[in-house]
Every structure is written in C-alpha cells, then in structure tokens.
Amino acid sequence: MILRVEKLNKRFGGIHAVRDVNLAVEDRQLHAIIGPNGAGKTTLVAQLSGQVKPDSGAIHFLGADITRLSGHKRARLGLARSFQITSIILPMTLLENAMLAVQSVCGHCFRFWSPLAADADVRELAMRALAEVGLEGRAGVVAAHAAHGEQRQLEVAMALALKPKLLLLDEPMAGLGKEESAAMIALLKRLKGATTMVLVEHDMDAVFALADTASVLVGGRIIATGSIGEIRANAEVQRAYLGESA
Amino acid sequence: MTPVSRSAGVYALIVVLLLAAPPVISFTGQAFYLDLLTRALILAIAVASLNLIVGCGGMISLGHAAYIGIGAYSVGIPAYYEVYNGFIHLGLALACSAAFALLTGAVCLRTRGLYFILITLAFSQMLYFTLVSIDEYGADDGLLIHRRSEFGGALDLEHPAALYYAVLAALLLFLFAMHRLIHARFGRVIFGSKHNDSRMQALGFDTYKYRLACYVISGAMCGVAGFFLGNFTHFISPEMMDWTRSAELIFMLVIGGAGALFAPVTGTAAFLLLEEFLSGWTLHWHLMFGLLLIALVMFAGRGGLHGALMRLDHRPGGPGKR
C-alpha cells in the first residue's frame, strides 16, 4: 500500500470540510475520488499534498507518517501533483518548465555559476518527460502561448519528471474541450500500471474509463469506496451524486 | 543583424563610454562630471542588488537603503577609530550586510507582497533610528571620514579616477555574476518561485531557502555600494538609509526596466542626470522632476528604458525581456 489515510478531519470555522476520511491506495492502481461540488475534494487534495494541515488524523505515504510534513518535502519523497487551476511558470518555455522539474530531482540546485540551459543531461530528461505527454514538438514554445490542453499536459509532464511514487491529479480534465479531454484520458491510460495515481475528477466518463477503484466523497465524508464496478452499481452513490449529475 | 544585437550594441557602447570617461573628463577639465558618474555607478551597484530580488525574485523591498548605510558605516566607524584598512572595511561591509539580510530576511520572507514591503521598511527604519540615537557616531549629524579605505600601494582610492574605476570594476563584476546566477540552476528556481511559488514547492523546492539565499546575496552586494558611497562622500549619516532613499532606488530600477540586467546602469544615470540638470535650471525642479518621472514610466511602459530599447529591436515582449 502506497498511501493510507486514517480518520482525516479538517474544519474551517463552522464548516466541517473533511470528516473522518479513510483512504487506501494500492501500488500501481488508479484510485479515483469523486464527489459533487463542495464535497471537500479540494481540501482533501490540499491535505494530501501538504498545503493544508489536518486538524486530526494521519497520512501515511510509503510507510512513513507524513501528516505534518511540508509540501516540498512530500514532493521529495515522491508525491507529485498537478493543480486544478493550471499551475506552470508562464514566461518560461515548455522545455524550461520541464527542466525545472528535472533539476529538482537531480538535486544540487544551489549552483550559482553554470547555465542550466547548457546542461545536456537535464535537457535530455526534460525532453523525455515532454515526449511522454506528446509535447516534444512544442518544447520551445513559451508556456503562456501554449494551448490550454498543452498547458495541462505540461503539468502532467512536470509531475512525471519528478519520477513520482504517487501522482496526485487534481481535476486534470478541468476546462478541456472534448478532444483535449480524450487526449488526456489516452495519456493517463498510457501511464496507468506504471505509476500509482490518485485522480480527483468531476468528469464521470474519465473516471469510469480510467479508475481501478474509487471513493465517493459527499459532504466531507466518504460514503462509498470500492472497485469501479461496485461504485457504479452502488445505490447510495447513484442517489447522492451520479443521479443528480446524469 | 540579429534583433538582440541592437540593444546589446547600445549597452556595449555605454560600457565603452564609461571606460573612457575619466581621461575624457580630465581632458575637458570638468571634474564635477566624474563625481556625478562615480555617484551614479555606486548607486547602480545598489540598484543592481535590488534588481536581483525585485526583478528576478519578485521581492519588492522598501528597505534596501539600509544596506547602503551598513556598508558606509563599515567604513565610517572603523575610520572613527583610525582603522583605515580597506580589507577590514570591505570585509565588515560584506559580513554585516549579509548578516542583517539573513536575520531580517528570515522574517520578511515568511510574507509576500504588501506585507513583505512593509516589513522590509520597518527593519530599515529600525536601523535608521538606532543610528540616529547613537551619539558616539554622530547621531543625525553623522561622521566625517578623513581618509578613504586603504588597500596598500596598488589602489589609491583618494585618486578620483582610481575610485571611479574600482566602482566600475565592481559594478561590471556584479552584473556579470548576476547574469551567470540568473541562468544557473539557482536563478531558475528564484525565477520560477517569482512566477509560481506553489508550483515550485510542489516540484519539491524549499523556495524559502532559495529566496533567503538570494536576499542575502543582494544585501551583501548592496553593502558594497555603501562601502563605496562612504568612501566617495567622505561622510556617513543615518540619512543614507532613510526610507526615501530606498524608494529612490526602486524608482531608478523602474526607469531602467526592472528585471533587465543593465537596467540599473541606465536607470540610475537617467535619474541622476535629470535631477542634476533640472536642479541647475529652476528652483521648482522637484515638480518638474516628478512630472518627468511619471512621463518616463508611462511612455517607456512597464519595461522602462530597457523596454524602449527592446522595441527598437522590433520584438516587444520577446524572450530576452526578463
């Protein structure tokens, strides 16, 4: 088991955003977290990646307790994430963005003198990460000028460049058109099996196409968890979530 | 002719002119202009150090003149005790400004934006009032420095041209070092953190540490400007680190074009020349000066003089504009 979450709680004033959440993610599986708007998905992701500290409960990653660990240390342990709102360095090219991710894994970033652009190893690894998401032909484009779908793919490439043990994807389909969505689903399908993933997603087609297992979050609580087939068949899930959106 | 080379050509020409200035000025007998240029280059070092945190790191400090003061007092206080060894002065300037940057930066960098600006301002004002209250070192009247820092026989700063070339050498060295730093791994992390800190953290960078290191480098560099300024004016006073001085540094940077490597040189020169000629022309020069500064910022746009030069290259917003 790669990720184990026990009785996680978070309150913001009177709002109990996450209540007694338990999660277990197995190696090389894709676990989806679904739920309607305001279900607490964002808060849960923020707690898993370290932006928000839980009030109580524990998060175990690769057997270590990371509940109180800062975000950048979790990333170093191999917990990479993508953001719901595209989060890249806009004035840099796609390649430069990917190179940042690569240099993070290579370490030694207190280097003040030699230009990064001349570092062939970093460049090579960054190109490979871009190639994995099909962006190798767009390496020289400034990120701000790239299409929205490309920016989302770049996010995945940057996360992949970290060689993560667990990839936390926060609504990777958000804002994507039909074709771009299909491309993203195809990309995640390719990655499946090699990388363990937690997919927080609104798009039910994507979830049913990709997930091995899923948990349903409603009102901060996990109301069902199981294989994707079980979730699809679960009457409570139908009522709470799938029925209303379908 | 490639697009970059036109603005690069202008900057190269400026360097050549700066190198040639002392003999030309001494030939024409206008010693005053060498003083003006020396002052401009000293302030350009300070503005360059500010550029490192503002332009590259997005950390807008309204307390950077504190480091000028620290550097100048590193000359003035030893001189008060008749210690004129330049290596001691320079060593003190570097060590004290780096230490002040480390201590205050450790607090400031916990915040961002407006809060960061205000805390840097508060720390510099604390230092200002501390020095105002120390009677031994002249309080608000300051101290005279009777002799400039001594570096043995090789370099005699009492000679105006020698001081000028020492300042110019330091400035060019700093600019070159900054150019290397910005494109090295360290600089990439700082630049990334300016534009998207949460992404950088998600990539595993402890951005606080990098930003703090950058802040300390900038402080130490500005301390060197203070070291030169104390020597140049033969005088130190708390007024050197008044917050309006810090604001002037920001103005010079904006005029030159924050983020551009050479902006500190053009921005400082433009600022001082305007100030000099307007004040010689009319008593009400402050009003004119203010209006001209507004016009300059508005018409040169966000990129300042550098931005205007880049437009000369027909590539607005190109990748060379950082």
Coordinates of C-alpha atoms in Angstrom, one line a residue:
Chain A
M1 CA 0.0 0.0 0.0
I2 CA 1.4 3.3 -1.1
L3 CA -0.9 5.8 0.6
R4 CA -3.0 5.3 3.7
V5 CA -5.2 8.0 5.2
E6 CA -6.8 7.5 8.6
K7 CA -9.6 9.5 10.1
L8 CA -8.6 12.7 8.5
N9 CA -10.5 15.8 9.7
K10 CA -10.5 19.5 8.7
R11 CA -12.8 22.3 9.9
F12 CA -12.8 25.8 8.6
G13 CA -14.8 27.7 11.2
G14 CA -18.3 26.2 11.2
I15 CA -17.7 24.1 8.1
H16 CA -16.6 20.6 8.6
A17 CA -14.9 20.2 5.2
V18 CA -13.4 16.8 5.7
R19 CA -14.8 14.3 8.2
D20 CA -13.2 11.1 9.2
V21 CA -11.9 10.3 5.8
N22 CA -10.1 7.0 5.3
L23 CA -8.4 6.1 2.1
A24 CA -6.1 3.3 0.9
V25 CA -4.3 3.4 -2.4
E26 CA -2.6 0.2 -3.6
D27 CA 0.6 0.1 -5.7
R28 CA 0.2 0.7 -9.4
Q29 CA -3.5 1.3 -9.1
L30 CA -5.5 4.3 -10.2
H31 CA -7.8 5.4 -7.4
A32 CA -10.4 8.0 -8.2
I33 CA -12.0 10.4 -5.8
I34 CA -15.3 11.6 -7.0
G35 CA -18.0 13.8 -5.5
P36 CA -20.2 16.8 -6.2
N37 CA -19.0 20.4 -5.9
G38 CA -18.3 21.4 -2.3
A39 CA -17.8 17.8 -1.2
G40 CA -14.4 18.6 0.2
K41 CA -12.3 17.3 -2.7
T42 CA -10.1 20.4 -2.8
T43 CA -9.5 20.3 0.9
L44 CA -8.6 16.7 0.8
V45 CA -6.1 17.2 -2.0
A46 CA -4.6 20.1 -0.2
Q47 CA -4.1 17.9 2.9
L48 CA -2.6 15.1 0.9
S49 CA -0.2 17.4 -0.8
G50 CA 0.7 19.4 2.3
Q51 CA -0.8 22.9 1.6
V52 CA -3.4 22.4 4.4
K53 CA -2.6 20.7 7.7
P54 CA -5.3 18.4 9.1
D55 CA -7.0 19.0 12.5
S56 CA -6.7 15.3 13.2
G57 CA -6.0 12.0 11.5
A58 CA -2.9 10.7 9.8
I59 CA -1.5 10.4 6.3
H60 CA 1.0 7.5 5.7
F61 CA 3.0 7.6 2.5
L62 CA 5.3 4.6 1.7
G63 CA 5.0 3.6 5.3
A64 CA 6.1 6.9 6.7
D65 CA 3.9 9.3 8.6
I66 CA 3.8 12.5 6.5
T67 CA 0.9 14.2 8.3
R68 CA 2.9 17.1 9.4
L69 CA 5.4 17.2 6.6
S70 CA 5.6 20.4 4.4
G71 CA 4.6 20.2 0.7
H72 CA 8.1 20.4 -0.8
K73 CA 9.3 17.5 1.5
R74 CA 6.4 15.4 0.4
A75 CA 7.3 16.1 -3.2
R76 CA 10.9 15.0 -2.5
L77 CA 9.5 11.7 -1.1
G78 CA 7.8 11.1 -4.4
L79 CA 4.4 12.6 -4.0
A80 CA 3.9 14.7 -7.1
R81 CA 0.8 16.6 -8.0
S82 CA -1.0 18.6 -10.7
F83 CA -3.2 21.5 -9.9
Q84 CA -6.9 22.0 -10.6
I85 CA -6.1 25.5 -11.9
T86 CA -3.2 25.2 -14.4
S87 CA 0.0 25.9 -12.5
I88 CA 3.1 26.3 -14.6
I89 CA 5.7 29.0 -15.0
L90 CA 4.1 31.0 -17.8
P91 CA 7.1 33.1 -19.0
M92 CA 9.2 30.0 -19.4
T93 CA 9.1 27.7 -22.4
L94 CA 7.6 24.2 -22.1
L95 CA 11.2 22.8 -22.0
E96 CA 12.3 25.2 -19.4
N97 CA 9.3 24.3 -17.2
A98 CA 10.2 20.6 -17.6
M99 CA 13.8 21.3 -16.8
L100 CA 12.9 22.9 -13.5
A101 CA 11.2 19.7 -12.6
V102 CA 14.2 17.6 -13.7
Q103 CA 16.6 19.8 -11.8
S104 CA 14.5 19.3 -8.7
V105 CA 15.1 15.5 -8.8
C106 CA 18.8 15.9 -9.7
G107 CA 19.4 17.9 -6.6
H108 CA 22.3 20.4 -6.2
C109 CA 20.2 23.4 -7.0
F110 CA 22.4 25.8 -5.1
R111 CA 24.5 26.1 -8.2
F112 CA 25.2 29.7 -9.0
W113 CA 27.5 29.7 -12.0
S114 CA 27.0 27.2 -14.8
P115 CA 24.0 27.9 -17.0
L116 CA 21.2 25.3 -16.7
A117 CA 20.4 25.6 -20.4
A118 CA 23.8 24.1 -21.2
D119 CA 23.2 21.1 -19.0
A120 CA 22.7 18.3 -21.6
D121 CA 21.6 15.7 -19.0
V122 CA 18.8 17.9 -17.6
R123 CA 17.8 18.8 -21.1
E124 CA 17.6 15.2 -22.2
L125 CA 15.5 14.1 -19.2
A126 CA 13.2 17.1 -19.7
M127 CA 12.7 16.3 -23.4
R128 CA 11.9 12.7 -22.4
A129 CA 9.2 14.0 -20.0
L130 CA 7.7 16.2 -22.6
A131 CA 7.8 13.3 -25.1
E132 CA 5.9 11.1 -22.6
V133 CA 2.9 13.5 -22.9
G134 CA 3.4 14.2 -26.6
L135 CA 4.7 17.7 -26.3
E136 CA 8.2 17.1 -27.7
G137 CA 7.4 19.1 -30.8
R138 CA 6.4 22.1 -28.7
A139 CA 9.4 22.3 -26.4
G140 CA 10.4 25.8 -27.5
V141 CA 7.0 27.4 -27.1
V142 CA 6.6 29.9 -24.2
A143 CA 4.1 28.3 -21.8
A144 CA 1.8 31.4 -21.8
H145 CA 1.3 31.0 -25.5
A146 CA 0.6 27.2 -25.4
A147 CA -3.0 25.9 -25.8
H148 CA -4.9 25.2 -22.6
G149 CA -4.8 21.5 -23.3
E150 CA -1.0 21.6 -23.8
Q151 CA -0.6 23.5 -20.5
R152 CA -2.5 20.7 -18.7
Q153 CA -0.3 18.1 -20.4
L154 CA 2.8 20.1 -19.4
E155 CA 1.6 19.9 -15.8
V156 CA 1.5 16.1 -16.0
A157 CA 4.9 16.1 -17.7
M158 CA 6.4 18.1 -14.9
A159 CA 4.9 15.8 -12.3
L160 CA 6.2 12.8 -14.2
A161 CA 9.6 14.3 -14.5
L162 CA 9.8 14.1 -10.7
K163 CA 9.7 10.2 -11.1
P164 CA 6.9 10.1 -8.6
K165 CA 5.8 7.1 -6.5
L166 CA 2.4 8.6 -6.4
L167 CA 0.8 11.1 -8.8
L168 CA -2.0 13.2 -7.4
L169 CA -4.1 14.6 -10.2
D170 CA -6.5 17.4 -9.3
E171 CA -9.2 17.5 -12.0
P172 CA -6.8 17.2 -15.0
M173 CA -9.8 17.5 -17.4
A174 CA -10.9 20.8 -16.0
G175 CA -11.5 23.3 -18.7
L176 CA -10.6 20.9 -21.5
G177 CA -12.6 20.6 -24.7
K178 CA -13.9 17.2 -25.9
E179 CA -10.8 16.4 -28.0
E180 CA -8.3 17.6 -25.4
S181 CA -10.1 15.5 -22.8
A182 CA -9.9 12.5 -24.9
A183 CA -6.2 13.1 -25.4
M184 CA -5.7 13.5 -21.6
I185 CA -7.6 10.2 -21.0
A186 CA -5.4 8.5 -23.5
L187 CA -2.3 9.9 -21.8
L188 CA -3.4 8.7 -18.4
K189 CA -4.3 5.3 -19.8
R190 CA -0.7 5.0 -21.1
L191 CA 0.7 5.9 -17.7
K192 CA -1.6 3.6 -15.8
G193 CA 0.1 0.5 -14.5
A194 CA 3.5 2.1 -14.4
T195 CA 2.6 4.9 -12.0
T196 CA 0.3 4.9 -9.0
M197 CA -2.3 7.6 -9.3
V198 CA -5.0 9.4 -7.3
L199 CA -7.4 11.1 -9.7
V200 CA -9.7 13.7 -8.3
E201 CA -12.2 14.2 -11.1
H202 CA -15.6 15.6 -12.0
D203 CA -15.8 14.0 -15.4
M204 CA -17.5 10.7 -14.9
D205 CA -16.6 9.3 -18.3
A206 CA -13.0 9.9 -17.5
V207 CA -13.3 8.2 -14.1
F208 CA -15.1 5.1 -15.5
A209 CA -12.6 4.9 -18.3
L210 CA -9.6 5.1 -16.1
A211 CA -10.1 4.1 -12.4
D212 CA -9.5 0.7 -10.9
T213 CA -11.0 1.8 -7.6
A214 CA -12.9 4.8 -6.4
S215 CA -14.1 6.6 -3.3
V216 CA -17.1 8.9 -3.3
L217 CA -16.9 12.0 -1.2
V218 CA -20.1 13.8 -0.2
G219 CA -20.4 16.5 2.4
G220 CA -16.8 15.8 3.5
R221 CA -17.5 12.1 4.2
I222 CA -16.6 9.1 2.1
I223 CA -19.9 7.4 1.5
A224 CA -18.7 4.6 -0.6
T225 CA -15.4 3.0 -1.6
G226 CA -14.6 0.0 -3.8
S227 CA -13.9 -1.2 -7.2
I228 CA -15.1 1.0 -10.0
G229 CA -17.8 -1.6 -10.9
E230 CA -19.1 -1.6 -7.3
I231 CA -19.2 2.2 -7.2
R232 CA -21.2 2.3 -10.5
A233 CA -23.7 -0.1 -9.0
N234 CA -23.9 1.4 -5.6
A235 CA -27.4 2.8 -5.0
E236 CA -26.4 5.3 -2.4
V237 CA -23.8 6.8 -4.8
Q238 CA -26.4 6.9 -7.5
R239 CA -28.7 8.9 -5.3
A240 CA -26.1 11.2 -3.8
Y241 CA -24.2 12.0 -6.9
L242 CA -24.5 10.2 -10.1
G243 CA -28.2 10.5 -10.3
E244 CA -28.2 14.3 -9.9
S245 CA -25.5 14.9 -12.5
A246 CA -26.8 12.5 -15.1
Chain B
M1 CA 21.9 42.0 -37.8
T2 CA 20.0 39.8 -35.3
P3 CA 17.3 41.5 -33.3
V4 CA 19.1 41.2 -29.9
S5 CA 22.2 42.9 -31.1
R6 CA 20.9 46.4 -31.4
S7 CA 20.0 46.8 -27.7
A8 CA 23.1 44.8 -26.8
G9 CA 25.1 47.2 -29.0
V10 CA 23.7 50.2 -27.1
Y11 CA 24.7 48.6 -23.8
A12 CA 28.2 47.8 -25.1
L13 CA 28.5 51.4 -26.2
I14 CA 27.6 52.5 -22.7
V15 CA 30.3 50.3 -21.2
V16 CA 32.9 51.7 -23.6
L17 CA 31.8 55.3 -22.8
L18 CA 32.1 54.5 -19.1
L19 CA 35.5 53.1 -19.5
A20 CA 36.7 56.1 -21.5
A21 CA 35.0 58.7 -19.2
P22 CA 37.9 59.6 -16.8
P23 CA 40.5 60.6 -19.4
V24 CA 37.9 62.5 -21.5
I25 CA 36.6 64.3 -18.4
S26 CA 40.0 65.2 -17.2
F27 CA 40.9 66.5 -20.7
T28 CA 37.9 68.8 -20.7
G29 CA 38.6 69.8 -17.1
Q30 CA 35.0 69.2 -15.9
A31 CA 36.0 67.2 -12.8
F32 CA 32.5 67.6 -11.5
Y33 CA 31.1 65.2 -14.1
L34 CA 33.5 62.4 -12.9
D35 CA 31.9 62.9 -9.4
L36 CA 28.5 62.6 -10.8
L37 CA 29.3 59.5 -12.8
T38 CA 31.0 57.9 -9.8
R39 CA 28.0 58.5 -7.7
A40 CA 25.8 57.1 -10.5
L41 CA 27.8 53.9 -10.7
I42 CA 27.8 53.4 -6.9
L43 CA 24.0 53.8 -6.9
A44 CA 23.9 51.5 -9.9
I45 CA 25.5 48.8 -7.8
A46 CA 22.8 49.3 -5.1
V47 CA 20.1 49.2 -7.8
A48 CA 21.6 46.1 -9.4
S49 CA 21.4 44.4 -6.0
L50 CA 17.8 45.5 -5.7
N51 CA 17.2 44.2 -9.2
L52 CA 18.3 40.7 -8.1
I53 CA 15.5 40.5 -5.6
V54 CA 12.9 42.6 -7.3
G55 CA 13.4 41.8 -11.0
C56 CA 14.4 38.2 -10.7
G57 CA 12.8 37.2 -7.4
G58 CA 9.7 39.4 -7.2
M59 CA 10.6 40.5 -3.7
I60 CA 9.9 44.3 -3.6
S61 CA 12.0 45.7 -0.7
L62 CA 11.4 49.2 0.5
G63 CA 14.3 49.0 2.9
H64 CA 17.3 48.4 0.7
A65 CA 19.0 51.7 1.6
A66 CA 19.7 50.1 5.0
Y67 CA 22.4 48.1 3.3
I68 CA 23.9 51.2 1.8
G69 CA 24.0 52.6 5.3
I70 CA 25.6 49.4 6.7
G71 CA 28.3 49.5 4.1
A72 CA 29.0 53.1 4.7
Y73 CA 29.2 52.7 8.5
S74 CA 31.5 49.8 7.9
V75 CA 33.9 52.4 6.6
G76 CA 33.0 55.3 8.9
I77 CA 33.0 53.5 12.3
P78 CA 36.5 51.9 11.8
A79 CA 37.8 55.2 10.4
Y80 CA 36.5 56.9 13.6
Y81 CA 38.9 54.6 15.5
E82 CA 41.6 55.3 12.9
V83 CA 41.4 52.0 11.3
Y84 CA 41.8 52.7 7.6
N85 CA 42.5 49.2 6.3
G86 CA 40.3 48.8 3.3
F87 CA 40.1 45.0 3.5
I88 CA 38.7 45.3 7.0
H89 CA 36.2 47.9 5.8
L90 CA 35.1 45.8 2.8
G91 CA 35.0 42.6 4.9
L92 CA 32.8 44.3 7.5
A93 CA 30.5 45.8 4.8
L94 CA 30.0 42.3 3.3
A95 CA 29.7 40.5 6.6
C96 CA 27.4 43.0 8.3
S97 CA 25.1 43.5 5.4
A98 CA 24.9 39.7 4.8
A99 CA 24.1 39.2 8.4
F100 CA 21.4 41.9 8.5
A101 CA 19.9 40.4 5.4
L102 CA 19.9 36.9 6.8
L103 CA 18.3 38.0 10.1
T104 CA 15.7 40.3 8.6
G105 CA 15.1 38.2 5.5
A106 CA 14.4 35.1 7.7
V107 CA 11.4 37.1 9.0
C108 CA 10.4 39.1 5.9
L109 CA 10.4 36.1 3.6
R110 CA 7.6 34.5 5.6
T111 CA 5.4 37.0 4.0
R112 CA 4.7 38.2 0.5
G113 CA 3.5 41.3 -1.4
L114 CA 2.5 44.3 0.6
Y115 CA 3.4 42.7 3.9
F116 CA 6.9 42.0 2.6
I117 CA 7.3 45.6 1.5
L118 CA 6.2 46.9 4.9
I119 CA 8.4 44.6 7.0
T120 CA 11.5 45.5 4.9
L121 CA 10.6 49.1 5.5
A122 CA 10.2 48.5 9.2
F123 CA 13.5 46.8 9.6
S124 CA 15.4 49.6 7.7
Q125 CA 13.6 52.2 9.8
M126 CA 14.7 50.4 13.0
L127 CA 18.3 50.5 11.8
Y128 CA 17.9 54.2 10.9
F129 CA 16.6 55.2 14.3
T130 CA 19.2 53.1 16.1
L131 CA 21.9 55.0 14.3
V132 CA 20.2 58.3 14.9
S133 CA 20.3 57.5 18.6
I134 CA 24.0 56.7 18.9
D135 CA 25.7 59.9 19.8
E136 CA 29.1 58.4 19.7
Y137 CA 28.9 58.0 15.9
G138 CA 27.4 61.5 15.4
A139 CA 23.7 60.6 15.7
D140 CA 21.8 62.5 12.9
D141 CA 24.8 64.7 12.1
G142 CA 26.8 61.7 11.0
L143 CA 30.6 61.3 10.9
L144 CA 33.3 62.7 8.7
I145 CA 35.7 60.2 7.2
H146 CA 39.1 61.8 7.0
R147 CA 40.8 59.2 4.8
R148 CA 39.4 56.8 2.3
S149 CA 39.9 53.0 2.7
E150 CA 43.5 51.9 2.1
F151 CA 44.4 48.9 0.0
G152 CA 48.2 49.2 0.1
G153 CA 50.1 50.6 -2.8
A154 CA 48.2 49.0 -5.6
L155 CA 45.0 51.0 -5.3
D156 CA 44.7 54.6 -4.0
L157 CA 41.0 55.5 -3.7
E158 CA 41.9 59.1 -2.8
H159 CA 42.6 59.5 -6.5
P160 CA 39.1 60.2 -8.1
A161 CA 39.8 58.1 -11.3
A162 CA 41.0 55.2 -9.2
L163 CA 37.9 55.2 -7.1
Y164 CA 35.8 55.6 -10.3
Y165 CA 37.5 52.5 -11.9
A166 CA 37.2 50.5 -8.7
V167 CA 33.5 51.2 -8.6
L168 CA 33.1 50.5 -12.3
A169 CA 35.0 47.2 -12.0
A170 CA 32.8 46.1 -9.0
L171 CA 29.7 47.0 -11.0
L172 CA 30.7 45.1 -14.1
L173 CA 31.8 42.1 -12.0
F174 CA 28.4 42.1 -10.2
L175 CA 26.5 42.4 -13.4
F176 CA 28.4 39.5 -14.9
A177 CA 28.0 37.4 -11.8
M178 CA 24.3 38.2 -11.8
H179 CA 24.0 37.2 -15.4
R180 CA 25.6 33.8 -14.6
L181 CA 23.4 33.4 -11.5
I182 CA 20.1 34.1 -13.2
H183 CA 20.7 31.4 -15.8
A184 CA 22.2 28.9 -13.4
R185 CA 20.0 26.4 -11.5
F186 CA 19.8 28.7 -8.5
G187 CA 18.5 31.6 -10.6
R188 CA 15.9 29.3 -12.4
V189 CA 14.5 28.3 -9.0
I190 CA 14.3 32.0 -8.0
F191 CA 12.6 33.0 -11.3
G192 CA 10.2 30.1 -11.0
S193 CA 9.3 31.0 -7.5
K194 CA 8.6 34.6 -8.5
H195 CA 6.1 33.5 -11.0
N196 CA 4.6 30.5 -9.3
D197 CA 5.7 29.6 -5.8
S198 CA 3.2 26.9 -5.1
R199 CA 4.2 25.1 -8.3
M200 CA 7.9 25.3 -7.3
Q201 CA 7.0 23.8 -3.9
A202 CA 5.0 21.1 -5.5
L203 CA 8.1 20.3 -7.5
G204 CA 10.0 19.7 -4.2
F205 CA 11.8 23.1 -3.9
D206 CA 12.1 24.6 -0.5
T207 CA 11.6 28.0 -2.1
Y208 CA 12.0 29.9 1.2
K209 CA 15.6 28.7 1.5
Y210 CA 16.4 29.8 -2.1
R211 CA 14.7 33.1 -1.7
L212 CA 16.6 33.8 1.6
A213 CA 19.9 33.0 -0.1
C214 CA 19.0 35.4 -2.9
Y215 CA 18.1 38.0 -0.4
V216 CA 21.4 37.7 1.5
I217 CA 23.4 37.9 -1.8
S218 CA 21.5 41.0 -2.7
G219 CA 22.1 42.6 0.8
A220 CA 25.8 41.9 0.7
M221 CA 26.1 43.3 -2.8
C222 CA 24.3 46.5 -1.7
G223 CA 26.6 46.7 1.3
V224 CA 29.5 47.0 -1.2
A225 CA 27.7 50.0 -2.8
G226 CA 27.5 51.5 0.7
F227 CA 31.2 50.9 1.2
F228 CA 31.9 52.9 -1.9
L229 CA 29.4 55.6 -1.1
G230 CA 31.0 56.2 2.3
N231 CA 34.4 56.4 0.7
F232 CA 33.1 58.7 -2.1
T233 CA 31.4 61.2 0.1
H234 CA 33.9 61.1 3.0
F235 CA 30.9 61.2 5.2
I236 CA 28.3 58.9 6.8
S237 CA 25.0 59.7 8.3
P238 CA 21.7 57.9 9.1
E239 CA 20.1 59.9 6.3
M240 CA 21.8 57.5 3.8
M241 CA 19.4 54.7 4.9
D242 CA 16.2 56.8 5.1
W243 CA 13.3 55.1 3.5
T244 CA 13.0 57.8 0.8
R245 CA 16.5 56.6 -0.3
S246 CA 15.1 53.1 -0.7
A247 CA 12.2 54.5 -2.7
E248 CA 14.6 56.3 -5.0
L249 CA 16.4 53.0 -5.6
I250 CA 13.1 51.4 -6.7
F251 CA 12.4 54.4 -8.9
M252 CA 15.8 54.1 -10.6
L253 CA 15.2 50.4 -11.2
V254 CA 11.7 51.0 -12.7
I255 CA 13.1 53.7 -15.0
G256 CA 15.8 51.3 -16.2
G257 CA 13.4 48.4 -16.5
A258 CA 13.2 46.0 -13.6
G259 CA 14.5 42.6 -14.4
A260 CA 16.8 43.6 -17.2
L261 CA 20.4 43.1 -16.4
F262 CA 21.6 46.5 -17.5
A263 CA 18.6 48.5 -16.2
P264 CA 20.4 49.6 -13.0
V265 CA 23.0 51.5 -15.1
T266 CA 20.7 53.3 -17.4
G267 CA 18.0 53.9 -14.7
T268 CA 20.5 55.4 -12.2
A269 CA 22.2 57.5 -14.9
A270 CA 18.8 58.8 -16.2
F271 CA 17.6 59.6 -12.6
L272 CA 20.8 61.4 -11.5
L273 CA 21.2 63.4 -14.8
L274 CA 17.6 64.5 -14.7
E275 CA 17.9 65.6 -11.1
E276 CA 21.2 67.4 -11.7
F277 CA 20.2 69.4 -14.8
L278 CA 16.7 70.2 -13.6
S279 CA 18.0 71.5 -10.2
G280 CA 20.5 73.7 -12.0
W281 CA 17.8 75.1 -14.2
T282 CA 15.0 76.0 -11.9
L283 CA 14.3 76.2 -8.1
H284 CA 11.0 74.4 -8.6
W285 CA 12.7 71.4 -10.1
H286 CA 11.1 68.9 -7.8
L287 CA 7.7 69.4 -9.5
M288 CA 9.3 69.1 -13.0
F289 CA 11.2 66.1 -11.9
G290 CA 8.1 64.3 -10.6
L291 CA 6.2 65.0 -13.8
L292 CA 9.1 63.8 -15.9
L293 CA 9.5 60.6 -13.9
I294 CA 5.8 59.9 -14.4
A295 CA 6.0 60.6 -18.1
L296 CA 9.1 58.4 -18.4
V297 CA 7.4 55.5 -16.6
M298 CA 4.2 55.9 -18.6
F299 CA 5.7 56.2 -22.0
A300 CA 8.6 53.8 -21.6
G301 CA 5.9 51.4 -20.3
R302 CA 6.4 48.5 -18.0
G303 CA 9.9 47.7 -19.3
G304 CA 11.3 51.2 -18.6
L305 CA 14.3 52.3 -20.7
H306 CA 15.1 48.6 -21.4
G307 CA 11.6 48.0 -22.7
A308 CA 12.0 51.0 -25.1
L309 CA 15.3 49.6 -26.3
M310 CA 13.8 46.2 -26.9
R311 CA 11.1 47.9 -29.0
L312 CA 13.9 49.3 -31.0
D313 CA 14.8 45.7 -31.7
H314 CA 11.2 45.2 -33.1
R315 CA 10.5 42.4 -30.6
P316 CA 8.3 43.7 -27.8
G317 CA 7.8 41.1 -25.0
G318 CA 10.4 38.8 -26.6
P319 CA 12.1 36.2 -24.5
G320 CA 15.1 38.4 -23.9
K321 CA 13.0 40.6 -21.7
R322 CA 13.0 39.2 -18.3

